[in-house]
mmCIF file of C-alpha atoms in Angstrom:
data_model
loop_
_atom_site.group_PDB
_atom_site.id
_atom_site.type_symbol
_atom_site.label_atom_id
_atom_site.label_comp_id
_atom_site.label_asym_id
_atom_site.label_seq_id
_atom_site.Cartn_x
_atom_site.Cartn_y
_atom_site.Cartn_z
ATOM 1 C CA MET A 1 -104.203 18.134 54.967
ATOM 2 C CA SER A 2 -100.817 16.441 55.365
ATOM 3 C CA GLU A 3 -99.873 15.066 58.755
ATOM 4 C CA ALA A 4 -97.210 16.808 60.792
ATOM 5 C CA PRO A 5 -93.900 14.900 60.720
ATOM 6 C CA LYS A 6 -93.430 12.661 63.712
ATOM 7 C CA ALA A 7 -90.636 13.440 66.119
ATOM 8 C CA PRO A 8 -87.789 10.921 65.880
ATOM 9 C CA LYS A 9 -87.882 8.173 68.462
ATOM 10 C CA VAL A 10 -85.371 8.714 71.279
ATOM 11 C CA ASP A 11 -83.519 5.732 72.685
ATOM 12 C CA SER A 12 -84.381 5.704 76.380
ATOM 13 C CA THR A 13 -81.185 4.062 77.607
ATOM 14 C CA LEU A 14 -78.954 6.396 75.604
ATOM 15 C CA SER A 15 -80.813 9.500 76.770
ATOM 16 C CA LYS A 16 -80.518 8.424 80.415
ATOM 17 C CA GLY A 17 -76.817 7.719 80.063
ATOM 18 C CA LEU A 18 -76.222 11.107 78.464
ATOM 19 C CA ALA A 19 -78.240 12.767 81.229
ATOM 20 C CA ILE A 20 -75.908 11.210 83.814
ATOM 21 C CA LEU A 21 -72.825 12.286 81.857
ATOM 22 C CA GLU A 22 -74.082 15.863 81.429
ATOM 23 C CA ASN A 23 -74.931 16.044 85.132
ATOM 24 C CA LEU A 24 -71.458 14.913 86.187
ATOM 25 C CA ALA A 25 -69.677 17.097 83.619
ATOM 26 C CA ALA A 26 -71.510 20.194 84.873
ATOM 27 C CA HIS A 27 -70.590 19.459 88.499
ATOM 28 C CA GLN A 28 -67.314 20.657 90.049
ATOM 29 C CA GLY A 29 -66.886 17.574 92.232
ATOM 30 C CA SER A 30 -68.247 14.033 92.225
ATOM 31 C CA LYS A 31 -71.589 12.448 93.053
ATOM 32 C CA GLY A 32 -72.872 9.177 94.425
ATOM 33 C CA VAL A 33 -75.472 6.846 92.963
ATOM 34 C CA THR A 34 -78.179 7.999 95.378
ATOM 35 C CA GLU A 35 -77.671 11.685 94.567
ATOM 36 C CA LEU A 36 -77.650 11.068 90.824
ATOM 37 C CA SER A 37 -80.705 8.834 90.873
ATOM 38 C CA ARG A 38 -82.636 11.405 92.920
ATOM 39 C CA GLU A 39 -81.689 14.365 90.722
ATOM 40 C CA LEU A 40 -82.424 12.535 87.465
ATOM 41 C CA GLU A 41 -85.451 10.615 88.766
ATOM 42 C CA LEU A 42 -83.952 7.238 87.935
ATOM 43 C CA THR A 43 -83.863 4.054 89.975
ATOM 44 C CA LYS A 44 -80.616 3.356 91.803
ATOM 45 C CA SER A 45 -80.154 0.079 89.939
ATOM 46 C CA ASN A 46 -80.599 1.772 86.563
ATOM 47 C CA THR A 47 -78.238 4.595 87.548
ATOM 48 C CA PHE A 48 -75.598 2.128 88.739
ATOM 49 C CA ARG A 49 -75.844 0.052 85.542
ATOM 50 C CA LEU A 50 -75.495 3.129 83.313
ATOM 51 C CA LEU A 51 -72.523 4.356 85.348
ATOM 52 C CA GLN A 52 -70.747 1.026 84.793
ATOM 53 C CA THR A 53 -71.229 1.415 81.037
ATOM 54 C CA LEU A 54 -69.872 4.976 81.125
ATOM 55 C CA ILE A 55 -66.865 3.774 83.128
ATOM 56 C CA THR A 56 -66.167 1.016 80.597
ATOM 57 C CA LEU A 57 -66.312 3.576 77.769
ATOM 58 C CA GLY A 58 -63.941 5.903 79.627
ATOM 59 C CA TYR A 59 -66.315 8.825 80.228
ATOM 60 C CA VAL A 60 -66.739 8.356 83.982
ATOM 61 C CA LYS A 61 -64.378 7.291 86.765
ATOM 62 C CA HIS A 62 -65.201 5.616 90.099
ATOM 63 C CA LEU A 63 -63.401 7.344 92.960
ATOM 64 C CA ASP A 64 -62.059 5.858 96.175
ATOM 65 C CA ASP A 65 -64.908 7.386 98.189
ATOM 66 C CA LYS A 66 -67.380 5.435 95.998
ATOM 67 C CA THR A 67 -68.581 8.524 94.148
ATOM 68 C CA TYR A 68 -68.415 9.158 90.402
ATOM 69 C CA ALA A 69 -66.966 11.979 88.280
ATOM 70 C CA ALA A 70 -66.667 12.770 84.575
ATOM 71 C CA THR A 71 -63.244 12.081 83.037
ATOM 72 C CA LEU A 72 -61.211 14.257 80.691
ATOM 73 C CA LYS A 73 -62.541 12.204 77.783
ATOM 74 C CA THR A 74 -65.737 14.245 77.998
ATOM 75 C CA TRP A 75 -63.689 17.438 77.747
ATOM 76 C CA GLN A 76 -61.641 16.026 74.865
ATOM 77 C CA VAL A 77 -64.758 15.274 72.833
ATOM 78 C CA GLY A 78 -66.061 18.788 73.442
ATOM 79 C CA ARG A 79 -62.666 20.308 72.588
ATOM 80 C CA SER A 80 -62.538 18.365 69.314
ATOM 81 C CA SER A 81 -65.959 19.750 68.389
ATOM 82 C CA VAL A 82 -64.761 23.292 69.073
ATOM 83 C CA GLU A 83 -61.581 22.822 67.057
ATOM 84 C CA ASN A 84 -63.587 21.543 64.095
ATOM 85 C CA LEU A 85 -65.785 24.651 64.054
ATOM 86 C CA ASN A 86 -65.324 27.132 61.237
ATOM 87 C CA LEU A 87 -65.124 30.050 63.645
ATOM 88 C CA ARG A 88 -64.530 32.517 60.813
ATOM 89 C CA ALA A 89 -67.852 31.594 59.223
ATOM 90 C CA VAL A 90 -69.682 31.703 62.544
ATOM 91 C CA ALA A 91 -68.319 35.167 63.396
ATOM 92 C CA ALA A 92 -68.541 36.668 59.888
ATOM 93 C CA PRO A 93 -71.957 38.372 60.311
ATOM 94 C CA GLU A 94 -70.877 40.026 63.561
ATOM 95 C CA MET A 95 -67.618 41.201 61.990
ATOM 96 C CA ALA A 96 -69.552 42.689 59.071
ATOM 97 C CA PHE A 97 -71.877 44.409 61.552
ATOM 98 C CA LEU A 98 -68.945 45.956 63.432
ATOM 99 C CA SER A 99 -67.358 47.121 60.183
ATOM 100 C CA GLN A 100 -70.595 48.745 59.039
ATOM 101 C CA GLU A 101 -71.118 50.459 62.396
ATOM 102 C CA THR A 102 -67.564 51.743 62.877
ATOM 103 C CA GLY A 103 -65.701 51.753 59.562
ATOM 104 C CA GLU A 104 -62.601 50.648 61.487
ATOM 105 C CA ALA A 105 -60.461 47.504 61.269
ATOM 106 C CA ILE A 106 -62.233 44.484 62.760
ATOM 107 C CA TYR A 107 -60.353 41.417 63.973
ATOM 108 C CA LEU A 108 -61.089 37.862 65.043
ATOM 109 C CA ALA A 109 -58.323 36.517 67.280
ATOM 110 C CA VAL A 110 -57.633 33.256 69.103
ATOM 111 C CA PRO A 111 -55.274 32.604 72.023
ATOM 112 C CA GLU A 112 -51.916 30.936 71.464
ATOM 113 C CA GLY A 113 -49.955 30.706 74.693
ATOM 114 C CA LEU A 114 -49.432 34.266 75.941
ATOM 115 C CA ASN A 115 -50.236 35.749 72.530
ATOM 116 C CA VAL A 116 -53.234 36.149 70.277
ATOM 117 C CA ILE A 117 -53.243 35.190 66.607
ATOM 118 C CA TYR A 118 -55.423 37.123 64.166
ATOM 119 C CA ILE A 119 -57.328 34.561 62.112
ATOM 120 C CA ASP A 120 -59.662 36.914 60.233
ATOM 121 C CA LYS A 121 -60.019 40.610 59.518
ATOM 122 C CA VAL A 122 -62.280 43.184 57.883
ATOM 123 C CA GLU A 123 -60.223 46.083 56.556
ATOM 124 C CA SER A 124 -60.791 49.616 57.791
ATOM 125 C CA LEU A 125 -62.779 51.930 55.530
ATOM 126 C CA LYS A 126 -61.031 55.025 56.903
ATOM 127 C CA PRO A 127 -58.165 56.882 55.153
ATOM 128 C CA ILE A 128 -56.171 56.761 58.403
ATOM 129 C CA ARG A 129 -56.254 53.237 59.772
ATOM 130 C CA SER A 130 -54.555 50.670 61.965
ATOM 131 C CA TRP A 131 -53.013 47.612 60.360
ATOM 132 C CA ASN A 132 -52.304 44.049 61.421
ATOM 133 C CA PRO A 133 -52.163 41.111 58.989
ATOM 134 C CA VAL A 134 -54.205 37.929 59.215
ATOM 135 C CA GLY A 135 -51.816 35.428 60.772
ATOM 136 C CA GLY A 136 -50.075 38.145 62.764
ATOM 137 C CA SER A 137 -49.778 37.991 66.520
ATOM 138 C CA ALA A 138 -49.688 40.292 69.535
ATOM 139 C CA PRO A 139 -49.014 39.852 73.273
ATOM 140 C CA ILE A 140 -52.144 38.872 75.161
ATOM 141 C CA HIS A 141 -51.678 41.614 77.807
ATOM 142 C CA CYS A 142 -51.397 44.519 75.358
ATOM 143 C CA VAL A 143 -54.245 44.490 72.826
ATOM 144 C CA GLY A 144 -58.023 44.576 73.089
ATOM 145 C CA THR A 145 -58.662 41.039 71.844
ATOM 146 C CA GLY A 146 -55.916 39.624 74.049
ATOM 147 C CA LYS A 147 -57.003 41.513 77.138
ATOM 148 C CA ALA A 148 -60.587 40.315 76.598
ATOM 149 C CA ILE A 149 -59.460 36.676 76.435
ATOM 150 C CA LEU A 150 -57.185 37.256 79.413
ATOM 151 C CA SER A 151 -60.049 38.605 81.495
ATOM 152 C CA SER A 152 -62.083 35.442 80.901
ATOM 153 C CA ASN A 153 -59.197 32.984 81.363
ATOM 154 C CA PHE A 154 -57.243 34.909 84.002
ATOM 155 C CA GLU A 155 -57.262 32.191 86.652
ATOM 156 C CA GLN A 156 -55.524 29.796 84.249
ATOM 157 C CA LEU A 157 -53.089 32.378 82.856
ATOM 158 C CA ARG A 158 -52.164 34.534 85.850
ATOM 159 C CA ASP A 159 -49.152 32.565 87.039
ATOM 160 C CA LYS A 160 -47.859 32.152 83.477
ATOM 161 C CA LEU A 161 -47.757 35.935 83.061
ATOM 162 C CA ASP A 162 -45.319 36.420 85.926
ATOM 163 C CA GLY A 163 -42.088 37.781 84.435
ATOM 164 C CA GLN A 164 -43.546 37.816 80.891
ATOM 165 C CA LEU A 165 -45.138 41.284 80.829
ATOM 166 C CA ALA A 166 -42.860 43.014 78.342
ATOM 167 C CA ARG A 167 -43.178 46.776 77.816
ATOM 168 C CA TYR A 168 -44.005 48.077 74.326
ATOM 169 C CA THR A 169 -45.125 51.647 75.031
ATOM 170 C CA ASP A 170 -45.279 53.889 78.065
ATOM 171 C CA LYS A 171 -48.880 52.692 78.570
ATOM 172 C CA THR A 172 -48.130 48.943 78.659
ATOM 173 C CA LEU A 173 -49.217 47.118 81.821
ATOM 174 C CA THR A 174 -46.075 45.445 83.155
ATOM 175 C CA THR A 175 -47.006 44.180 86.634
ATOM 176 C CA LEU A 176 -49.465 41.521 87.742
ATOM 177 C CA ASP A 177 -51.176 44.045 89.998
ATOM 178 C CA GLU A 178 -51.807 46.343 87.020
ATOM 179 C CA VAL A 179 -53.068 43.456 84.911
ATOM 180 C CA SER A 180 -55.312 42.206 87.739
ATOM 181 C CA ALA A 181 -56.889 45.646 88.101
ATOM 182 C CA ASP A 182 -57.417 45.841 84.338
ATOM 183 C CA VAL A 183 -59.032 42.383 84.316
ATOM 184 C CA ALA A 184 -61.454 43.512 87.024
ATOM 185 C CA GLU A 185 -62.336 46.613 84.991
ATOM 186 C CA THR A 186 -62.810 44.559 81.824
ATOM 187 C CA ARG A 187 -65.124 42.123 83.581
ATOM 188 C CA LYS A 188 -67.158 44.969 85.039
ATOM 189 C CA GLN A 189 -67.695 46.871 81.797
ATOM 190 C CA GLY A 190 -67.951 43.831 79.496
ATOM 191 C CA TYR A 191 -65.146 44.776 77.106
ATOM 192 C CA ALA A 192 -61.390 45.346 77.133
ATOM 193 C CA PHE A 193 -59.744 48.623 76.146
ATOM 194 C CA ASP A 194 -56.168 48.960 74.902
ATOM 195 C CA ARG A 195 -55.102 52.573 75.373
ATOM 196 C CA GLY A 196 -52.113 52.367 73.047
ATOM 197 C CA GLU A 197 -50.367 49.665 75.081
ATOM 198 C CA PHE A 198 -48.867 47.738 72.154
ATOM 199 C CA ARG A 199 -48.447 50.451 69.539
ATOM 200 C CA ASP A 200 -48.321 54.175 70.235
ATOM 201 C CA ARG A 201 -51.554 55.967 69.410
ATOM 202 C CA ILE A 202 -53.314 52.781 68.254
ATOM 203 C CA LEU A 203 -56.388 51.990 70.359
ATOM 204 C CA SER A 204 -58.315 48.751 70.394
ATOM 205 C CA PHE A 205 -61.412 47.269 71.980
ATOM 206 C CA GLY A 206 -62.115 43.589 72.491
ATOM 207 C CA ALA A 207 -64.726 41.205 73.839
ATOM 208 C CA SER A 208 -64.336 37.479 74.344
ATOM 209 C CA ILE A 209 -66.222 34.655 72.646
ATOM 210 C CA LEU A 210 -67.048 32.039 75.255
ATOM 211 C CA LEU A 211 -67.729 28.329 75.489
ATOM 212 C CA PRO A 212 -70.638 27.267 77.729
ATOM 213 C CA ASP A 213 -68.198 26.701 80.612
ATOM 214 C CA GLY A 214 -67.017 30.332 80.407
ATOM 215 C CA GLU A 215 -63.658 29.667 78.736
ATOM 216 C CA ALA A 216 -62.723 32.222 76.076
ATOM 217 C CA ILE A 217 -61.759 30.539 72.810
ATOM 218 C CA ALA A 218 -61.545 33.743 70.749
ATOM 219 C CA ALA A 219 -62.305 37.458 70.772
ATOM 220 C CA LEU A 220 -63.627 40.108 68.437
ATOM 221 C CA GLY A 221 -61.773 43.401 68.265
ATOM 222 C CA ILE A 222 -61.994 46.923 66.871
ATOM 223 C CA SER A 223 -58.697 48.718 66.183
ATOM 224 C CA LEU A 224 -58.228 52.374 65.259
ATOM 225 C CA PRO A 225 -55.738 55.260 65.421
ATOM 226 C CA ASP A 226 -56.490 57.619 68.284
ATOM 227 C CA ILE A 227 -57.095 60.419 65.791
ATOM 228 C CA ASN A 228 -60.227 58.552 64.632
ATOM 229 C CA MET A 229 -61.716 58.311 68.119
ATOM 230 C CA ALA A 230 -64.771 60.523 68.494
ATOM 231 C CA GLU A 231 -65.292 62.348 71.764
ATOM 232 C CA GLY A 232 -67.099 60.025 74.144
ATOM 233 C CA GLY A 233 -66.762 57.153 71.678
ATOM 234 C CA GLU A 234 -65.128 54.662 74.032
ATOM 235 C CA ASP A 235 -68.347 53.370 75.544
ATOM 236 C CA ARG A 236 -70.010 53.108 72.137
ATOM 237 C CA LEU A 237 -67.212 51.066 70.582
ATOM 238 C CA GLY A 238 -66.860 48.944 73.700
ATOM 239 C CA MET A 239 -70.543 48.094 73.822
ATOM 240 C CA LEU A 240 -70.651 47.390 70.083
ATOM 241 C CA VAL A 241 -67.861 44.823 70.320
ATOM 242 C CA HIS A 242 -69.408 43.353 73.484
ATOM 243 C CA HIS A 243 -72.758 42.945 71.729
ATOM 244 C CA ALA A 244 -71.130 41.344 68.677
ATOM 245 C CA ALA A 245 -69.040 38.875 70.702
ATOM 246 C CA GLU A 246 -72.096 37.928 72.754
ATOM 247 C CA GLY A 247 -73.892 37.165 69.504
ATOM 248 C CA VAL A 248 -71.146 34.734 68.445
ATOM 249 C CA THR A 249 -71.134 33.163 71.920
ATOM 250 C CA GLN A 250 -74.871 32.534 71.704
ATOM 251 C CA LYS A 251 -74.499 30.905 68.285
ATOM 252 C CA LEU A 252 -71.812 28.550 69.634
ATOM 253 C CA ARG A 253 -74.196 27.432 72.356
ATOM 254 C CA GLN A 254 -76.736 26.434 69.735
ATOM 255 C CA LEU A 255 -74.348 24.333 67.625
#
């Protein structure tokens, strides 16, 4: 009987340093040596020495109150990893699932300022269909994918929306109060619903794809003419896109 492969040896110093960095990056504020050493079960001297190394490398800063916090370099490394992902490949099985379940146009969109850009699409199988090209864009406050991303990133985007809520149909949300109420509804039900707010009689559903910190980096969407909507079908389509986007989110957490 062959022996089971041995687990690779883990460098103790590196693992402790990464534990400190992960602890600080996950914390909203800063922490002192005593708090860190207690939480990570390290000696104060070891914690202090590792913090000095992380400071020298630019991942941690020492504040005036003698506490420590993660720097933006940690965020930049994580952001680079996200940008190097082939998001189309990661989301492809979920897009195929949505296409099979609905027969409607399926989109993968990413935020770009106050717009979304469609970076992938599965064509509708229906004779009457909605249409947007890959590479096309739409206002973030008007379409299902955009409204889903907006609901997740609203705190960062709210002030930028002021004065930018252009009207496209008689259903477009054009005030911050209307958008705020819609964000609350989206968060409650787990998906966004565009009731023909960008194009007359074109409905869309969206759900955001999230990083571990809760930031939306993309969204999946279902788009269809209102004539294709079955009675009582809103909840079904909304939950389908929510389930699919959650699947992509979970895969990102495992990468």
